[in-house]
């Protein structure tokens, strides 16, 4: 049997070793780059989760809850998005400001550490006027029918959770003013001229252009809104919302309208929010409005119409409020706060509301 | 009998040697060819990987700067196809101590992720000369000044309480009063551009303005591929998606696209960074 030298085998083995070494090096680099790419992907996922959580918090904003937060309150909630754990915080640091922030963590950092990304958004209420402290504020005449009621410290609307809301007076009058009411028709205090309280109508009058600019429903000329339009449950984005939180009403409890009627307005439905009316306002029988009404002209409530919140008369001494039949005006700080923080008067801080924090 | 024998280990015949040498030569040529090709492929792969990593890193920094822009908010100062200059985000925090009229000091949060509320974050180191802007909810305006100094501070107890930072600000409004929670942001003018370095090659560079002087441009990504001519990495579009090419047209920009072609990358790597500028409320 001839003896083999093994030269070719040696050459082949050397070649295989060289190629294997090169392949291993390339594979190692590929793995390293995959890790880098994976880290970038996890970082992007954390960023997207933080940003998305803020958008979700803004989308699910509850005006009643947030508007009635105590100054300094912090609401925290946990969320998850894909592989990220997210903590969302909503802090109410001062009267008109909210700060929404989210921090998201994903695994995948160097050494198995978590990757964290955070974002923040600042919100504010665009009107600076003080919250009315009475069911009716302003100068003018107020007439109540025998069965009509003007209630200051009313209970919050059914299903509204706002234990910290301030109790309101029945009326804060700026002189000259007249109240004509049968005995027992007014429940709550009647405050006569007071320097701080009487500034309320003037302050709201000064905000009229801001409210008009922020209104998401503008009613030109003389308008009558029938019930189907006012309580349209299918259009939460453009309807007037539903103050009924007991589950029986239309499903738009977080929708608060900011409406501006440029002329006369007659309401025959249900809604919640801020309503500014330049002409005469009539709440017809069965109408139910929850929130804040800023009226420049005369206001009439007929039949079983009910206004829950506050009515501010900015028309001066010529203002007139008539509560006919069994109509009611109920003062509710809770409703006013919810209307201010739930509608389009609450916006992102102009131009620079969003921040990538980390 | 005379026997012709070949002793074991005495060598090869000429024919064997020639065939062996030819085969060895062919194998050597193949090995060298493979090695050269692998070396070139390895170099190309390294360049491509480096290009990818650089673009990924620079995308992160650039995306952070672009994320702070809003449509028509005045922070995009200059823009054309080779350069963008903007008021870049340095950091943001919340005021944790109310200011009273005449105070030049703003105490802001510096908790990072350790506090109850995520209330601050910084993408660049704070430097004297940075612009300081604080939101005044009473006016609905951002009021500003120039940062003189930043020192560790303390936020009073509360949701924003804890570690803080005291910013000394020049030219802040004398009668300014700000509530707790007012957003405070720091900005610095920066310039992203495609520039030619001393080695004759083109890079994507970042230049920051510290105080009144521009710092030296720093390469962020490159070298850029110049086979198609001078690199033009930036393009702008309006709200309808139409390209903006008129001088000064950046004021109406709603979208900014950054597309880099780097040496060694492939067209598949050239994923553009597209930033949609936020709309102002």
PDB file of N, CA and C in Angstrom, chain A residues 3 5 8 11 15 18-19 22 26 29 33 36 40 51 72-74 76 89 91 93-94 96-97 99 101-103 105 116-119 122 124-126 128 347-358, chain B residues 8-9 12 31 34-35 38-39 42 46 49 53 56-57 63-64 67-68 70 73 75 89 92 94 113 116-123 135 137-138 140 142 159-160 179-183 185 187 278 280-281:
ATOM      1  N   UNK A   3       2.388   4.921   0.503  1.00  0.00           N
ATOM      2  CA  UNK A   3       2.275   5.858   1.635  1.00  0.00           C
ATOM      3  C   UNK A   3       1.881   7.239   1.117  1.00  0.00           C
ATOM      4  N   UNK A   5       1.429  11.392   1.387  1.00  0.00           N
ATOM      5  CA  UNK A   5       2.228  12.481   1.950  1.00  0.00           C
ATOM      6  C   UNK A   5       1.352  13.448   2.761  1.00  0.00           C
ATOM      7  N   UNK A   8      -1.657  17.774   0.184  1.00  0.00           N
ATOM      8  CA  UNK A   8      -2.916  18.362  -0.292  1.00  0.00           C
ATOM      9  C   UNK A   8      -3.894  18.547   0.863  1.00  0.00           C
ATOM     10  N   UNK A  11      -3.006  21.540   2.767  1.00  0.00           N
ATOM     11  CA  UNK A  11      -3.417  22.776   2.095  1.00  0.00           C
ATOM     12  C   UNK A  11      -4.914  23.002   2.229  1.00  0.00           C
ATOM     13  N   UNK A  15      -6.774  26.041   4.124  1.00  0.00           N
ATOM     14  CA  UNK A  15      -7.775  26.871   3.445  1.00  0.00           C
ATOM     15  C   UNK A  15      -9.078  26.902   4.223  1.00  0.00           C
ATOM     16  N   UNK A  18      -8.695  29.114   7.263  1.00  0.00           N
ATOM     17  CA  UNK A  18      -8.721  30.546   6.930  1.00  0.00           C
ATOM     18  C   UNK A  18     -10.140  30.997   6.618  1.00  0.00           C
ATOM     19  N   UNK A  19     -10.813  30.200   5.773  1.00  0.00           N
ATOM     20  CA  UNK A  19     -12.190  30.577   5.421  1.00  0.00           C
ATOM     21  C   UNK A  19     -13.106  30.550   6.630  1.00  0.00           C
ATOM     22  N   UNK A  22     -12.506  33.625   8.654  1.00  0.00           N
ATOM     23  CA  UNK A  22     -13.144  34.796   8.039  1.00  0.00           C
ATOM     24  C   UNK A  22     -14.651  34.742   8.212  1.00  0.00           C
ATOM     25  N   UNK A  26     -16.992  37.467  10.175  1.00  0.00           N
ATOM     26  CA  UNK A  26     -18.144  38.133   9.554  1.00  0.00           C
ATOM     27  C   UNK A  26     -19.422  37.857  10.339  1.00  0.00           C
ATOM     28  N   UNK A  29     -19.473  39.986  13.398  1.00  0.00           N
ATOM     29  CA  UNK A  29     -19.847  41.364  13.088  1.00  0.00           C
ATOM     30  C   UNK A  29     -21.348  41.465  12.809  1.00  0.00           C
ATOM     31  N   UNK A  33     -24.023  43.756  14.722  1.00  0.00           N
ATOM     32  CA  UNK A  33     -24.870  44.746  14.069  1.00  0.00           C
ATOM     33  C   UNK A  33     -26.346  44.458  14.296  1.00  0.00           C
ATOM     34  N   UNK A  36     -27.033  45.896  17.613  1.00  0.00           N
ATOM     35  CA  UNK A  36     -27.167  47.361  17.537  1.00  0.00           C
ATOM     36  C   UNK A  36     -28.524  47.726  16.959  1.00  0.00           C
ATOM     37  N   UNK A  40     -31.581  49.789  18.700  1.00  0.00           N
ATOM     38  CA  UNK A  40     -32.256  50.950  18.110  1.00  0.00           C
ATOM     39  C   UNK A  40     -33.756  50.706  18.028  1.00  0.00           C
ATOM     40  N   UNK A  51     -44.731  58.376  23.502  1.00  0.00           N
ATOM     41  CA  UNK A  51     -45.521  59.357  22.750  1.00  0.00           C
ATOM     42  C   UNK A  51     -46.968  58.897  22.610  1.00  0.00           C
ATOM     43  N   UNK A  72     -52.075  70.538  42.526  1.00  0.00           N
ATOM     44  CA  UNK A  72     -51.020  69.705  43.106  1.00  0.00           C
ATOM     45  C   UNK A  72     -51.300  68.217  43.005  1.00  0.00           C
ATOM     46  N   UNK A  73     -52.502  67.878  42.531  1.00  0.00           N
ATOM     47  CA  UNK A  73     -52.853  66.456  42.439  1.00  0.00           C
ATOM     48  C   UNK A  73     -52.076  65.783  41.317  1.00  0.00           C
ATOM     49  N   UNK A  74     -51.798  64.511  41.521  1.00  0.00           N
ATOM     50  CA  UNK A  74     -51.115  63.707  40.507  1.00  0.00           C
ATOM     51  C   UNK A  74     -51.939  62.448  40.262  1.00  0.00           C
ATOM     52  N   UNK A  76     -51.796  58.890  38.287  1.00  0.00           N
ATOM     53  CA  UNK A  76     -50.828  58.004  37.627  1.00  0.00           C
ATOM     54  C   UNK A  76     -51.543  56.750  37.170  1.00  0.00           C
ATOM     55  N   UNK A  89     -48.391  59.998  33.852  1.00  0.00           N
ATOM     56  CA  UNK A  89     -48.709  60.861  34.993  1.00  0.00           C
ATOM     57  C   UNK A  89     -49.379  62.133  34.489  1.00  0.00           C
ATOM     58  N   UNK A  91     -50.324  65.695  36.112  1.00  0.00           N
ATOM     59  CA  UNK A  91     -50.210  66.532  37.306  1.00  0.00           C
ATOM     60  C   UNK A  91     -50.870  67.873  37.011  1.00  0.00           C
ATOM     61  N   UNK A  93     -50.422  71.233  38.361  1.00  0.00           N
ATOM     62  CA  UNK A  93     -49.553  72.002  39.259  1.00  0.00           C
ATOM     63  C   UNK A  93     -50.108  73.364  39.658  1.00  0.00           C
ATOM     64  N   UNK A  94     -50.913  73.971  38.804  1.00  0.00           N
ATOM     65  CA  UNK A  94     -51.521  75.262  39.165  1.00  0.00           C
ATOM     66  C   UNK A  94     -52.858  75.365  38.446  1.00  0.00           C
ATOM     67  N   UNK A  96     -54.544  76.663  36.025  1.00  0.00           N
ATOM     68  CA  UNK A  96     -54.921  76.515  34.611  1.00  0.00           C
ATOM     69  C   UNK A  96     -53.989  75.608  33.840  1.00  0.00           C
ATOM     70  N   UNK A  97     -53.075  74.942  34.517  1.00  0.00           N
ATOM     71  CA  UNK A  97     -52.071  74.132  33.829  1.00  0.00           C
ATOM     72  C   UNK A  97     -52.200  72.654  34.183  1.00  0.00           C
ATOM     73  N   UNK A  99     -49.853  68.949  33.268  1.00  0.00           N
ATOM     74  CA  UNK A  99     -48.655  68.385  32.650  1.00  0.00           C
ATOM     75  C   UNK A  99     -48.872  66.883  32.528  1.00  0.00           C
ATOM     76  N   UNK A 101     -47.222  63.441  31.296  1.00  0.00           N
ATOM     77  CA  UNK A 101     -45.927  62.864  30.927  1.00  0.00           C
ATOM     78  C   UNK A 101     -46.046  61.346  30.912  1.00  0.00           C
ATOM     79  N   UNK A 102     -45.182  60.741  30.137  1.00  0.00           N
ATOM     80  CA  UNK A 102     -45.174  59.277  30.046  1.00  0.00           C
ATOM     81  C   UNK A 102     -43.737  58.798  29.965  1.00  0.00           C
ATOM     82  N   UNK A 103     -43.457  57.754  30.703  1.00  0.00           N
ATOM     83  CA  UNK A 103     -42.145  57.105  30.636  1.00  0.00           C
ATOM     84  C   UNK A 103     -42.375  55.659  30.227  1.00  0.00           C
ATOM     85  N   UNK A 105     -40.506  51.882  29.260  1.00  0.00           N
ATOM     86  CA  UNK A 105     -39.305  51.055  29.413  1.00  0.00           C
ATOM     87  C   UNK A 105     -39.439  49.819  28.536  1.00  0.00           C
ATOM     88  N   UNK A 116     -35.118  53.349  28.599  1.00  0.00           N
ATOM     89  CA  UNK A 116     -36.208  54.231  29.011  1.00  0.00           C
ATOM     90  C   UNK A 116     -36.292  55.438  28.082  1.00  0.00           C
ATOM     91  N   UNK A 117     -37.480  55.796  27.739  1.00  0.00           N
ATOM     92  CA  UNK A 117     -37.725  57.014  26.981  1.00  0.00           C
ATOM     93  C   UNK A 117     -38.935  57.711  27.591  1.00  0.00           C
ATOM     94  N   UNK A 118     -38.907  59.028  27.612  1.00  0.00           N
ATOM     95  CA  UNK A 118     -40.017  59.753  28.231  1.00  0.00           C
ATOM     96  C   UNK A 118     -40.351  60.993  27.415  1.00  0.00           C
ATOM     97  N   UNK A 119     -41.607  61.364  27.487  1.00  0.00           N
ATOM     98  CA  UNK A 119     -42.094  62.546  26.783  1.00  0.00           C
ATOM     99  C   UNK A 119     -43.072  63.282  27.682  1.00  0.00           C
ATOM    100  N   UNK A 122     -47.659  69.853  27.801  1.00  0.00           N
ATOM    101  CA  UNK A 122     -48.258  70.849  28.699  1.00  0.00           C
ATOM    102  C   UNK A 122     -49.587  71.319  28.125  1.00  0.00           C
ATOM    103  N   UNK A 124     -53.157  73.867  28.904  1.00  0.00           N
ATOM    104  CA  UNK A 124     -53.640  74.993  29.706  1.00  0.00           C
ATOM    105  C   UNK A 124     -55.026  75.400  29.253  1.00  0.00           C
ATOM    106  N   UNK A 125     -55.766  76.029  30.145  1.00  0.00           N
ATOM    107  CA  UNK A 125     -57.069  76.585  29.800  1.00  0.00           C
ATOM    108  C   UNK A 125     -56.842  78.000  29.296  1.00  0.00           C
ATOM    109  N   UNK A 126     -57.343  78.260  28.114  1.00  0.00           N
ATOM    110  CA  UNK A 126     -56.993  79.518  27.446  1.00  0.00           C
ATOM    111  C   UNK A 126     -57.672  80.732  28.057  1.00  0.00           C
ATOM    112  N   UNK A 128     -58.651  83.174  31.171  1.00  0.00           N
ATOM    113  CA  UNK A 128     -58.086  83.474  32.483  1.00  0.00           C
ATOM    114  C   UNK A 128     -59.132  83.973  33.468  1.00  0.00           C
ATOM    115  N   UNK A 347     -56.281  73.499  25.757  1.00  0.00           N
ATOM    116  CA  UNK A 347     -55.491  73.170  24.567  1.00  0.00           C
ATOM    117  C   UNK A 347     -54.043  72.920  24.974  1.00  0.00           C
ATOM    118  N   UNK A 348     -53.290  72.457  24.000  1.00  0.00           N
ATOM    119  CA  UNK A 348     -51.853  72.357  24.231  1.00  0.00           C
ATOM    120  C   UNK A 348     -51.292  73.765  24.376  1.00  0.00           C
ATOM    121  N   UNK A 349     -50.296  73.905  25.196  1.00  0.00           N
ATOM    122  CA  UNK A 349     -49.610  75.189  25.331  1.00  0.00           C
ATOM    123  C   UNK A 349     -49.141  75.616  23.941  1.00  0.00           C
ATOM    124  N   UNK A 350     -49.323  76.877  23.570  1.00  0.00           N
ATOM    125  CA  UNK A 350     -49.080  77.264  22.193  1.00  0.00           C
ATOM    126  C   UNK A 350     -47.667  76.926  21.703  1.00  0.00           C
ATOM    127  N   UNK A 351     -47.631  76.326  20.549  1.00  0.00           N
ATOM    128  CA  UNK A 351     -46.419  76.122  19.748  1.00  0.00           C
ATOM    129  C   UNK A 351     -45.428  75.116  20.321  1.00  0.00           C
ATOM    130  N   UNK A 352     -45.256  75.072  21.595  1.00  0.00           N
ATOM    131  CA  UNK A 352     -44.186  74.231  22.135  1.00  0.00           C
ATOM    132  C   UNK A 352     -44.691  73.411  23.318  1.00  0.00           C
ATOM    133  N   UNK A 353     -45.704  72.611  23.071  1.00  0.00           N
ATOM    134  CA  UNK A 353     -46.296  71.862  24.167  1.00  0.00           C
ATOM    135  C   UNK A 353     -45.628  70.511  24.374  1.00  0.00           C
ATOM    136  N   UNK A 354     -45.077  69.950  23.299  1.00  0.00           N
ATOM    137  CA  UNK A 354     -44.538  68.589  23.372  1.00  0.00           C
ATOM    138  C   UNK A 354     -43.047  68.614  23.629  1.00  0.00           C
ATOM    139  N   UNK A 355     -42.611  67.692  24.459  1.00  0.00           N
ATOM    140  CA  UNK A 355     -41.177  67.584  24.702  1.00  0.00           C
ATOM    141  C   UNK A 355     -40.752  66.132  24.708  1.00  0.00           C
ATOM    142  N   UNK A 356     -39.661  65.870  24.061  1.00  0.00           N
ATOM    143  CA  UNK A 356     -38.967  64.610  24.273  1.00  0.00           C
ATOM    144  C   UNK A 356     -38.052  64.841  25.449  1.00  0.00           C
ATOM    145  N   UNK A 357     -38.352  64.180  26.525  1.00  0.00           N
ATOM    146  CA  UNK A 357     -37.611  64.487  27.744  1.00  0.00           C
ATOM    147  C   UNK A 357     -36.317  63.695  27.838  1.00  0.00           C
ATOM    148  N   UNK A 358     -36.367  62.470  27.350  1.00  0.00           N
ATOM    149  CA  UNK A 358     -35.156  61.649  27.468  1.00  0.00           C
ATOM    150  C   UNK A 358     -35.053  60.675  26.298  1.00  0.00           C
TER     151      UNK A 358
ATOM    152  N   UNK B   8      11.957   4.650  -0.823  1.00  0.00           N
ATOM    153  CA  UNK B   8      10.911   5.417  -0.136  1.00  0.00           C
ATOM    154  C   UNK B   8      11.487   6.723   0.373  1.00  0.00           C
ATOM    155  N   UNK B   9      10.775   7.852   0.041  1.00  0.00           N
ATOM    156  CA  UNK B   9      11.217   9.149   0.545  1.00  0.00           C
ATOM    157  C   UNK B   9      12.309   9.751  -0.286  1.00  0.00           C
ATOM    158  N   UNK B  12      10.069  13.124  -5.870  1.00  0.00           N
ATOM    159  CA  UNK B  12       9.057  12.896  -6.892  1.00  0.00           C
ATOM    160  C   UNK B  12       9.707  12.901  -8.257  1.00  0.00           C
ATOM    161  N   UNK B  31      -6.932  30.733  -3.854  1.00  0.00           N
ATOM    162  CA  UNK B  31      -6.963  31.212  -2.458  1.00  0.00           C
ATOM    163  C   UNK B  31      -6.762  32.712  -2.388  1.00  0.00           C
ATOM    164  N   UNK B  34      -9.813  34.430  -3.661  1.00  0.00           N
ATOM    165  CA  UNK B  34     -10.882  34.391  -2.657  1.00  0.00           C
ATOM    166  C   UNK B  34     -10.578  35.358  -1.517  1.00  0.00           C
ATOM    167  N   UNK B  35      -9.314  35.348  -1.060  1.00  0.00           N
ATOM    168  CA  UNK B  35      -8.951  36.235   0.050  1.00  0.00           C
ATOM    169  C   UNK B  35      -9.132  37.694  -0.331  1.00  0.00           C
ATOM    170  N   UNK B  38     -12.773  38.396  -0.538  1.00  0.00           N
ATOM    171  CA  UNK B  38     -13.345  38.442   0.809  1.00  0.00           C
ATOM    172  C   UNK B  38     -12.908  39.698   1.548  1.00  0.00           C
ATOM    173  N   UNK B  39     -11.638  40.058   1.318  1.00  0.00           N
ATOM    174  CA  UNK B  39     -11.151  41.283   1.968  1.00  0.00           C
ATOM    175  C   UNK B  39     -11.931  42.488   1.487  1.00  0.00           C
ATOM    176  N   UNK B  42     -15.330  42.274   2.828  1.00  0.00           N
ATOM    177  CA  UNK B  42     -15.302  42.617   4.249  1.00  0.00           C
ATOM    178  C   UNK B  42     -15.187  44.115   4.456  1.00  0.00           C
ATOM    179  N   UNK B  46     -17.872  46.411   6.170  1.00  0.00           N
ATOM    180  CA  UNK B  46     -17.551  47.280   7.300  1.00  0.00           C
ATOM    181  C   UNK B  46     -17.994  48.714   7.021  1.00  0.00           C
ATOM    182  N   UNK B  49     -21.675  48.804   7.204  1.00  0.00           N
ATOM    183  CA  UNK B  49     -22.128  48.731   8.596  1.00  0.00           C
ATOM    184  C   UNK B  49     -21.865  50.050   9.313  1.00  0.00           C
ATOM    185  N   UNK B  53     -24.591  52.398  10.978  1.00  0.00           N
ATOM    186  CA  UNK B  53     -24.536  52.800  12.387  1.00  0.00           C
ATOM    187  C   UNK B  53     -24.522  54.314  12.521  1.00  0.00           C
ATOM    188  N   UNK B  56     -27.878  55.649  11.736  1.00  0.00           N
ATOM    189  CA  UNK B  56     -28.814  55.346  12.827  1.00  0.00           C
ATOM    190  C   UNK B  56     -28.584  56.290  14.003  1.00  0.00           C
ATOM    191  N   UNK B  57     -27.306  56.517  14.343  1.00  0.00           N
ATOM    192  CA  UNK B  57     -27.016  57.405  15.467  1.00  0.00           C
ATOM    193  C   UNK B  57     -27.408  58.851  15.148  1.00  0.00           C
ATOM    194  N   UNK B  63     -33.462  63.524  14.692  1.00  0.00           N
ATOM    195  CA  UNK B  63     -34.898  63.377  14.938  1.00  0.00           C
ATOM    196  C   UNK B  63     -35.296  64.103  16.222  1.00  0.00           C
ATOM    197  N   UNK B  64     -34.420  64.061  17.221  1.00  0.00           N
ATOM    198  CA  UNK B  64     -34.706  64.779  18.456  1.00  0.00           C
ATOM    199  C   UNK B  64     -34.817  66.271  18.226  1.00  0.00           C
ATOM    200  N   UNK B  67     -38.026  66.959  16.193  1.00  0.00           N
ATOM    201  CA  UNK B  67     -39.265  66.709  16.935  1.00  0.00           C
ATOM    202  C   UNK B  67     -39.726  67.948  17.685  1.00  0.00           C
ATOM    203  N   UNK B  68     -38.790  68.847  17.974  1.00  0.00           N
ATOM    204  CA  UNK B  68     -39.165  70.036  18.738  1.00  0.00           C
ATOM    205  C   UNK B  68     -39.740  71.133  17.850  1.00  0.00           C
ATOM    206  N   UNK B  70     -42.272  73.072  15.300  1.00  0.00           N
ATOM    207  CA  UNK B  70     -43.692  73.160  15.016  1.00  0.00           C
ATOM    208  C   UNK B  70     -43.860  74.045  13.793  1.00  0.00           C
ATOM    209  N   UNK B  73     -43.647  78.068  13.882  1.00  0.00           N
ATOM    210  CA  UNK B  73     -43.337  78.516  15.237  1.00  0.00           C
ATOM    211  C   UNK B  73     -42.040  79.304  15.300  1.00  0.00           C
ATOM    212  N   UNK B  75     -39.002  78.327  14.803  1.00  0.00           N
ATOM    213  CA  UNK B  75     -37.788  77.666  15.280  1.00  0.00           C
ATOM    214  C   UNK B  75     -36.951  77.138  14.132  1.00  0.00           C
ATOM    215  N   UNK B  89     -33.657  72.001  20.689  1.00  0.00           N
ATOM    216  CA  UNK B  89     -34.082  71.722  22.053  1.00  0.00           C
ATOM    217  C   UNK B  89     -32.871  71.337  22.907  1.00  0.00           C
ATOM    218  N   UNK B  92     -36.121  70.584  28.825  1.00  0.00           N
ATOM    219  CA  UNK B  92     -37.362  71.168  29.327  1.00  0.00           C
ATOM    220  C   UNK B  92     -37.566  70.715  30.765  1.00  0.00           C
ATOM    221  N   UNK B  94     -40.177  71.775  34.523  1.00  0.00           N
ATOM    222  CA  UNK B  94     -41.302  72.541  35.046  1.00  0.00           C
ATOM    223  C   UNK B  94     -40.827  73.418  36.194  1.00  0.00           C
ATOM    224  N   UNK B 113     -36.144  60.639  35.786  1.00  0.00           N
ATOM    225  CA  UNK B 113     -37.140  59.582  35.945  1.00  0.00           C
ATOM    226  C   UNK B 113     -37.315  59.156  37.396  1.00  0.00           C
ATOM    227  N   UNK B 116     -41.907  61.538  41.178  1.00  0.00           N
ATOM    228  CA  UNK B 116     -43.274  61.043  41.028  1.00  0.00           C
ATOM    229  C   UNK B 116     -43.795  61.344  39.624  1.00  0.00           C
ATOM    230  N   UNK B 117     -43.366  62.478  39.107  1.00  0.00           N
ATOM    231  CA  UNK B 117     -43.803  62.912  37.788  1.00  0.00           C
ATOM    232  C   UNK B 117     -42.569  63.082  36.915  1.00  0.00           C
ATOM    233  N   UNK B 118     -42.637  62.597  35.694  1.00  0.00           N
ATOM    234  CA  UNK B 118     -41.542  62.851  34.751  1.00  0.00           C
ATOM    235  C   UNK B 118     -41.696  64.293  34.289  1.00  0.00           C
ATOM    236  N   UNK B 119     -40.862  65.162  34.806  1.00  0.00           N
ATOM    237  CA  UNK B 119     -41.099  66.585  34.605  1.00  0.00           C
ATOM    238  C   UNK B 119     -39.924  67.298  33.964  1.00  0.00           C
ATOM    239  N   UNK B 120     -38.911  66.583  33.565  1.00  0.00           N
ATOM    240  CA  UNK B 120     -37.766  67.259  32.956  1.00  0.00           C
ATOM    241  C   UNK B 120     -36.942  66.257  32.154  1.00  0.00           C
ATOM    242  N   UNK B 121     -36.188  66.766  31.246  1.00  0.00           N
ATOM    243  CA  UNK B 121     -35.298  65.935  30.447  1.00  0.00           C
ATOM    244  C   UNK B 121     -34.398  66.828  29.619  1.00  0.00           C
ATOM    245  N   UNK B 122     -33.189  66.381  29.405  1.00  0.00           N
ATOM    246  CA  UNK B 122     -32.200  67.215  28.725  1.00  0.00           C
ATOM    247  C   UNK B 122     -31.523  66.401  27.643  1.00  0.00           C
ATOM    248  N   UNK B 123     -31.452  66.970  26.463  1.00  0.00           N
ATOM    249  CA  UNK B 123     -30.799  66.286  25.355  1.00  0.00           C
ATOM    250  C   UNK B 123     -29.397  66.832  25.113  1.00  0.00           C
ATOM    251  N   UNK B 135     -43.294  79.620  30.044  1.00  0.00           N
ATOM    252  CA  UNK B 135     -44.670  79.903  29.613  1.00  0.00           C
ATOM    253  C   UNK B 135     -45.428  80.606  30.729  1.00  0.00           C
ATOM    254  N   UNK B 137     -48.937  81.516  31.801  1.00  0.00           N
ATOM    255  CA  UNK B 137     -50.337  81.253  31.457  1.00  0.00           C
ATOM    256  C   UNK B 137     -51.227  82.482  31.573  1.00  0.00           C
ATOM    257  N   UNK B 138     -50.827  83.458  32.361  1.00  0.00           N
ATOM    258  CA  UNK B 138     -51.660  84.654  32.493  1.00  0.00           C
ATOM    259  C   UNK B 138     -51.700  85.423  31.180  1.00  0.00           C
ATOM    260  N   UNK B 140     -50.552  83.914  28.283  1.00  0.00           N
ATOM    261  CA  UNK B 140     -50.603  82.971  27.174  1.00  0.00           C
ATOM    262  C   UNK B 140     -49.401  83.092  26.267  1.00  0.00           C
ATOM    263  N   UNK B 142     -44.890  82.874  25.788  1.00  0.00           N
ATOM    264  CA  UNK B 142     -43.589  82.447  26.279  1.00  0.00           C
ATOM    265  C   UNK B 142     -42.743  83.698  26.514  1.00  0.00           C
ATOM    266  N   UNK B 159     -45.777  67.620  44.419  1.00  0.00           N
ATOM    267  CA  UNK B 159     -45.625  66.661  43.317  1.00  0.00           C
ATOM    268  C   UNK B 159     -44.371  66.892  42.490  1.00  0.00           C
ATOM    269  N   UNK B 160     -43.866  68.123  42.498  1.00  0.00           N
ATOM    270  CA  UNK B 160     -42.646  68.425  41.751  1.00  0.00           C
ATOM    271  C   UNK B 160     -41.468  68.624  42.696  1.00  0.00           C
ATOM    272  N   UNK B 179     -46.529  80.703  37.785  1.00  0.00           N
ATOM    273  CA  UNK B 179     -46.998  79.734  38.773  1.00  0.00           C
ATOM    274  C   UNK B 179     -46.169  78.458  38.738  1.00  0.00           C
ATOM    275  N   UNK B 180     -46.311  77.665  39.771  1.00  0.00           N
ATOM    276  CA  UNK B 180     -45.707  76.325  39.768  1.00  0.00           C
ATOM    277  C   UNK B 180     -46.275  75.530  38.597  1.00  0.00           C
ATOM    278  N   UNK B 181     -45.397  74.810  37.953  1.00  0.00           N
ATOM    279  CA  UNK B 181     -45.828  73.979  36.840  1.00  0.00           C
ATOM    280  C   UNK B 181     -45.673  74.630  35.490  1.00  0.00           C
ATOM    281  N   UNK B 182     -45.284  75.900  35.473  1.00  0.00           N
ATOM    282  CA  UNK B 182     -45.091  76.552  34.173  1.00  0.00           C
ATOM    283  C   UNK B 182     -43.956  75.854  33.426  1.00  0.00           C
ATOM    284  N   UNK B 183     -44.174  75.460  32.184  1.00  0.00           N
ATOM    285  CA  UNK B 183     -43.097  74.821  31.430  1.00  0.00           C
ATOM    286  C   UNK B 183     -41.950  75.800  31.160  1.00  0.00           C
ATOM    287  N   UNK B 185     -38.274  75.932  28.989  1.00  0.00           N
ATOM    288  CA  UNK B 185     -37.453  75.212  28.016  1.00  0.00           C
ATOM    289  C   UNK B 185     -36.188  75.998  27.709  1.00  0.00           C
ATOM    290  N   UNK B 187     -33.116  76.442  24.814  1.00  0.00           N
ATOM    291  CA  UNK B 187     -32.853  76.210  23.397  1.00  0.00           C
ATOM    292  C   UNK B 187     -31.462  76.717  23.034  1.00  0.00           C
ATOM    293  N   UNK B 278     -45.057  69.590  13.809  1.00  0.00           N
ATOM    294  CA  UNK B 278     -46.335  69.634  14.512  1.00  0.00           C
ATOM    295  C   UNK B 278     -47.087  70.914  14.161  1.00  0.00           C
ATOM    296  N   UNK B 280     -49.377  73.945  15.282  1.00  0.00           N
ATOM    297  CA  UNK B 280     -49.605  74.697  16.525  1.00  0.00           C
ATOM    298  C   UNK B 280     -51.087  74.702  16.869  1.00  0.00           C
ATOM    299  N   UNK B 281     -51.400  74.616  18.147  1.00  0.00           N
ATOM    300  CA  UNK B 281     -52.820  74.694  18.506  1.00  0.00           C
ATOM    301  C   UNK B 281     -53.358  76.099  18.260  1.00  0.00           C
TER     302      UNK B 281
END
